[in-house]
PDB file of C-alpha atoms in Angstrom:
ATOM      1  CA  UNK A 171     -15.262  27.958 -44.249  1.00  0.00           C
ATOM      2  CA  UNK A 172     -14.053  29.997 -41.002  1.00  0.00           C
ATOM      3  CA  UNK A 173     -11.522  27.852 -39.183  1.00  0.00           C
ATOM      4  CA  UNK A 174     -12.655  28.426 -35.833  1.00  0.00           C
ATOM      5  CA  UNK A 175     -16.429  26.764 -37.135  1.00  0.00           C
ATOM      6  CA  UNK A 176     -17.301  23.203 -35.227  1.00  0.00           C
ATOM      7  CA  UNK A 177     -19.341  22.062 -37.428  1.00  0.00           C
ATOM      8  CA  UNK A 178     -23.547  22.776 -37.294  1.00  0.00           C
ATOM      9  CA  UNK A 179     -22.752  23.719 -33.541  1.00  0.00           C
ATOM     10  CA  UNK A 180     -20.690  26.645 -33.334  1.00  0.00           C
ATOM     11  CA  UNK A 181     -17.624  28.642 -32.904  1.00  0.00           C
ATOM     12  CA  UNK A 182     -14.553  28.030 -30.616  1.00  0.00           C
ATOM     13  CA  UNK A 183     -15.983  30.874 -28.646  1.00  0.00           C
ATOM     14  CA  UNK A 184     -18.706  29.050 -28.179  1.00  0.00           C
ATOM     15  CA  UNK A 185     -17.335  26.132 -26.605  1.00  0.00           C
ATOM     16  CA  UNK A 186     -15.293  28.611 -24.298  1.00  0.00           C
ATOM     17  CA  UNK A 187     -18.335  29.924 -23.088  1.00  0.00           C
ATOM     18  CA  UNK A 188     -20.024  26.100 -22.152  1.00  0.00           C
ATOM     19  CA  UNK A 189     -22.295  26.443 -25.079  1.00  0.00           C
ATOM     20  CA  UNK A 190     -21.177  23.083 -26.705  1.00  0.00           C
ATOM     21  CA  UNK A 191     -19.170  20.395 -25.262  1.00  0.00           C
ATOM     22  CA  UNK A 192     -16.167  18.209 -27.447  1.00  0.00           C
ATOM     23  CA  UNK A 193     -17.451  14.748 -26.360  1.00  0.00           C
ATOM     24  CA  UNK A 194     -14.240  11.849 -25.209  1.00  0.00           C
ATOM     25  CA  UNK A 195     -15.292  10.403 -28.865  1.00  0.00           C
ATOM     26  CA  UNK A 196     -14.550  13.931 -30.610  1.00  0.00           C
ATOM     27  CA  UNK A 197     -18.016  14.994 -31.574  1.00  0.00           C
ATOM     28  CA  UNK A 198     -19.476  18.106 -30.282  1.00  0.00           C
ATOM     29  CA  UNK A 199     -22.699  18.061 -28.728  1.00  0.00           C
ATOM     30  CA  UNK A 200     -24.324  20.688 -27.469  1.00  0.00           C
ATOM     31  CA  UNK A 201     -24.657  21.187 -22.953  1.00  0.00           C
ATOM     32  CA  UNK A 202     -27.832  20.898 -22.953  1.00  0.00           C
ATOM     33  CA  UNK A 203     -27.568  17.087 -24.792  1.00  0.00           C
ATOM     34  CA  UNK A 204     -24.998  16.891 -22.222  1.00  0.00           C
ATOM     35  CA  UNK A 205     -26.626  17.710 -18.484  1.00  0.00           C
ATOM     36  CA  UNK A 206     -29.426  15.134 -18.331  1.00  0.00           C
ATOM     37  CA  UNK A 207     -26.989  12.776 -18.817  1.00  0.00           C
ATOM     38  CA  UNK A 208     -24.940  13.494 -15.955  1.00  0.00           C
ATOM     39  CA  UNK A 209     -27.880  14.168 -14.103  1.00  0.00           C
ATOM     40  CA  UNK A 210     -28.887  10.487 -14.797  1.00  0.00           C
ATOM     41  CA  UNK A 211     -26.422   8.425 -13.254  1.00  0.00           C
ATOM     42  CA  UNK A 212     -25.914   7.577  -9.753  1.00  0.00           C
ATOM     43  CA  UNK A 213     -23.281   8.204  -7.765  1.00  0.00           C
ATOM     44  CA  UNK A 214     -20.801   5.162  -6.835  1.00  0.00           C
ATOM     45  CA  UNK A 215     -19.504   4.836  -3.685  1.00  0.00           C
ATOM     46  CA  UNK A 216     -16.068   5.019  -3.287  1.00  0.00           C
ATOM     47  CA  UNK A 217     -13.739   2.930  -4.360  1.00  0.00           C
ATOM     48  CA  UNK A 218     -10.605   1.945  -1.680  1.00  0.00           C
ATOM     49  CA  UNK A 219      -8.268   3.113  -2.791  1.00  0.00           C
ATOM     50  CA  UNK A 220      -4.977   0.543  -4.922  1.00  0.00           C
ATOM     51  CA  UNK A 221      -2.381  -1.328  -4.233  1.00  0.00           C
ATOM     52  CA  UNK A 222      -0.860  -2.046  -0.809  1.00  0.00           C
ATOM     53  CA  UNK A 223      -2.310  -0.753   2.124  1.00  0.00           C
ATOM     54  CA  UNK A 224      -0.513   1.738   3.967  1.00  0.00           C
ATOM     55  CA  UNK A 225       0.437   0.121   7.087  1.00  0.00           C
ATOM     56  CA  UNK A 226       0.159   3.699   9.554  1.00  0.00           C
ATOM     57  CA  UNK A 227      -1.511   1.767  12.202  1.00  0.00           C
ATOM     58  CA  UNK A 228       0.919   0.554  15.280  1.00  0.00           C
ATOM     59  CA  UNK A 229       2.520  -2.503  14.863  1.00  0.00           C
ATOM     60  CA  UNK A 230       1.230  -3.420  18.655  1.00  0.00           C
ATOM     61  CA  UNK A 231      -2.580  -3.996  16.956  1.00  0.00           C
ATOM     62  CA  UNK A 232      -1.273  -6.986  15.042  1.00  0.00           C
ATOM     63  CA  UNK A 233      -0.174  -8.922  17.799  1.00  0.00           C
ATOM     64  CA  UNK A 234      -2.486 -12.117  18.471  1.00  0.00           C
ATOM     65  CA  UNK A 235      -1.272 -11.893  22.729  1.00  0.00           C
ATOM     66  CA  UNK A 236      -2.223  -8.175  23.224  1.00  0.00           C
ATOM     67  CA  UNK A 237      -1.161  -8.689  27.283  1.00  0.00           C
ATOM     68  CA  UNK A 238       2.008 -10.314  25.605  1.00  0.00           C
ATOM     69  CA  UNK A 239       2.776  -7.769  23.453  1.00  0.00           C
ATOM     70  CA  UNK A 240       5.354  -5.187  24.698  1.00  0.00           C
ATOM     71  CA  UNK A 241       7.328  -8.041  25.256  1.00  0.00           C
ATOM     72  CA  UNK A 242       7.709  -9.792  22.347  1.00  0.00           C
ATOM     73  CA  UNK A 243       8.174  -6.804  20.309  1.00  0.00           C
ATOM     74  CA  UNK A 244      11.005  -5.777  22.287  1.00  0.00           C
ATOM     75  CA  UNK A 245      12.802  -9.143  22.204  1.00  0.00           C
ATOM     76  CA  UNK A 246      11.590  -8.287  17.989  1.00  0.00           C
ATOM     77  CA  UNK A 247      13.349  -5.906  18.547  1.00  0.00           C
ATOM     78  CA  UNK A 248      16.301  -7.144  20.401  1.00  0.00           C
ATOM     79  CA  UNK A 249      17.340  -9.448  17.502  1.00  0.00           C
ATOM     80  CA  UNK A 250      16.472  -7.309  14.739  1.00  0.00           C
ATOM     81  CA  UNK A 251      18.683  -4.125  16.003  1.00  0.00           C
ATOM     82  CA  UNK A 252      21.528  -3.378  14.172  1.00  0.00           C
ATOM     83  CA  UNK A 253      20.356  -5.656  11.219  1.00  0.00           C
ATOM     84  CA  UNK A 254      18.793  -5.184   7.721  1.00  0.00           C
ATOM     85  CA  UNK A 255      17.283  -6.331   4.768  1.00  0.00           C
ATOM     86  CA  UNK A 256      17.241 -10.434   5.166  1.00  0.00           C
ATOM     87  CA  UNK A 257      18.100 -10.744   8.674  1.00  0.00           C
ATOM     88  CA  UNK A 258      14.493  -8.062  10.018  1.00  0.00           C
ATOM     89  CA  UNK A 259      12.740  -9.850   7.296  1.00  0.00           C
ATOM     90  CA  UNK A 260      13.350 -13.744   9.410  1.00  0.00           C
ATOM     91  CA  UNK A 261      12.426 -12.319  12.481  1.00  0.00           C
ATOM     92  CA  UNK A 262       8.854 -11.239  11.429  1.00  0.00           C
ATOM     93  CA  UNK A 263       8.495 -14.181   9.719  1.00  0.00           C
ATOM     94  CA  UNK A 264       9.373 -16.533  12.497  1.00  0.00           C
ATOM     95  CA  UNK A 265       6.929 -14.427  14.483  1.00  0.00           C
ATOM     96  CA  UNK A 266       4.486 -14.801  12.119  1.00  0.00           C
ATOM     97  CA  UNK A 267       4.814 -18.542  11.680  1.00  0.00           C
ATOM     98  CA  UNK A 268       5.418 -18.992  15.765  1.00  0.00           C
ATOM     99  CA  UNK A 269       1.899 -17.660  16.362  1.00  0.00           C
ATOM    100  CA  UNK A 270       2.648 -13.824  17.853  1.00  0.00           C
ATOM    101  CA  UNK A 271       1.780 -11.931  14.827  1.00  0.00           C
ATOM    102  CA  UNK A 272      -2.337 -12.229  13.354  1.00  0.00           C
ATOM    103  CA  UNK A 273      -0.801 -10.156  10.171  1.00  0.00           C
ATOM    104  CA  UNK A 274       2.339  -9.814   8.078  1.00  0.00           C
ATOM    105  CA  UNK A 275       3.534  -5.683   9.729  1.00  0.00           C
ATOM    106  CA  UNK A 276       4.102  -2.918   6.552  1.00  0.00           C
ATOM    107  CA  UNK A 277       7.584  -1.691   5.960  1.00  0.00           C
ATOM    108  CA  UNK A 278       6.662   2.015   7.217  1.00  0.00           C
ATOM    109  CA  UNK A 279       4.772   0.332  10.336  1.00  0.00           C
ATOM    110  CA  UNK A 280       8.360  -1.922  11.162  1.00  0.00           C
ATOM    111  CA  UNK A 281      10.321   1.331  10.341  1.00  0.00           C
ATOM    112  CA  UNK A 282       8.071   3.060  13.615  1.00  0.00           C
ATOM    113  CA  UNK A 283       9.015   0.429  15.705  1.00  0.00           C
ATOM    114  CA  UNK A 284      11.913  -0.750  14.979  1.00  0.00           C
ATOM    115  CA  UNK A 285      13.926   2.455  12.915  1.00  0.00           C
ATOM    116  CA  UNK A 286      16.234   1.589  10.026  1.00  0.00           C
ATOM    117  CA  UNK A 287      15.642  -1.597   8.854  1.00  0.00           C
ATOM    118  CA  UNK A 288      17.231  -0.762   4.923  1.00  0.00           C
ATOM    119  CA  UNK A 289      16.152  -0.075   1.672  1.00  0.00           C
ATOM    120  CA  UNK A 290      11.837  -1.510   1.052  1.00  0.00           C
ATOM    121  CA  UNK A 291      12.421  -2.503  -1.706  1.00  0.00           C
ATOM    122  CA  UNK A 292      15.307  -5.182  -0.532  1.00  0.00           C
ATOM    123  CA  UNK A 293      13.213  -5.443   2.481  1.00  0.00           C
ATOM    124  CA  UNK A 294       9.715  -6.284   0.629  1.00  0.00           C
ATOM    125  CA  UNK A 295      12.120  -8.907  -1.809  1.00  0.00           C
ATOM    126  CA  UNK A 296      13.684 -10.811   1.528  1.00  0.00           C
ATOM    127  CA  UNK A 297       9.926 -11.106   2.480  1.00  0.00           C
ATOM    128  CA  UNK A 298       9.230 -13.107  -0.230  1.00  0.00           C
ATOM    129  CA  UNK A 299      11.986 -15.369  -0.226  1.00  0.00           C
ATOM    130  CA  UNK A 300      12.082 -18.347   1.143  1.00  0.00           C
ATOM    131  CA  UNK A 301      14.346 -18.766   4.612  1.00  0.00           C
ATOM    132  CA  UNK A 302      16.158 -22.530   5.324  1.00  0.00           C
ATOM    133  CA  UNK A 303      14.576 -24.514   7.996  1.00  0.00           C
ATOM    134  CA  UNK A 304      18.190 -23.851  10.442  1.00  0.00           C
ATOM    135  CA  UNK A 305      17.789 -20.336   9.290  1.00  0.00           C
ATOM    136  CA  UNK A 306      14.546 -20.435  10.902  1.00  0.00           C
ATOM    137  CA  UNK A 307      15.301 -22.323  14.107  1.00  0.00           C
ATOM    138  CA  UNK A 308      18.179 -20.232  15.144  1.00  0.00           C
ATOM    139  CA  UNK A 309      16.139 -17.194  15.360  1.00  0.00           C
ATOM    140  CA  UNK A 310      13.163 -18.851  16.755  1.00  0.00           C
ATOM    141  CA  UNK A 311      15.658 -20.556  19.317  1.00  0.00           C
ATOM    142  CA  UNK A 312      16.265 -17.137  20.298  1.00  0.00           C
ATOM    143  CA  UNK A 313      13.039 -15.749  19.921  1.00  0.00           C
ATOM    144  CA  UNK A 314      11.888 -18.468  23.338  1.00  0.00           C
ATOM    145  CA  UNK A 315      11.824 -16.801  25.749  1.00  0.00           C
TER     146      UNK A 315
END
């Protein structure tokens, strides 16, 4: 028997020419049998990408009071300036608890607004921690204009 022969459906040359198809289950089928099944399948709607959101938008869109967004953003920038990681996460957490933010900003949004705030992994790790009331109170006092 020829090594290039694929059971009763032909040779490897026929597979390469597109006459027969090897399915995912390893079975060889004539190409004509494959086409109607593909034509009958309805088109599925495009699924949203998996994973966390990209956050490419502007951080100013996340502020609850649009009229005071610039003032609050400047105050947050002054509190974060020169600090990274824990301090940046603490300021963002306090701003969210104070009602300034409608949603937590992504790392990319914060970097575009405040510059270098440390590594992404450390920032998200710090955002997951629970800060003590004393730490929050210190920042909340500084956040009042």
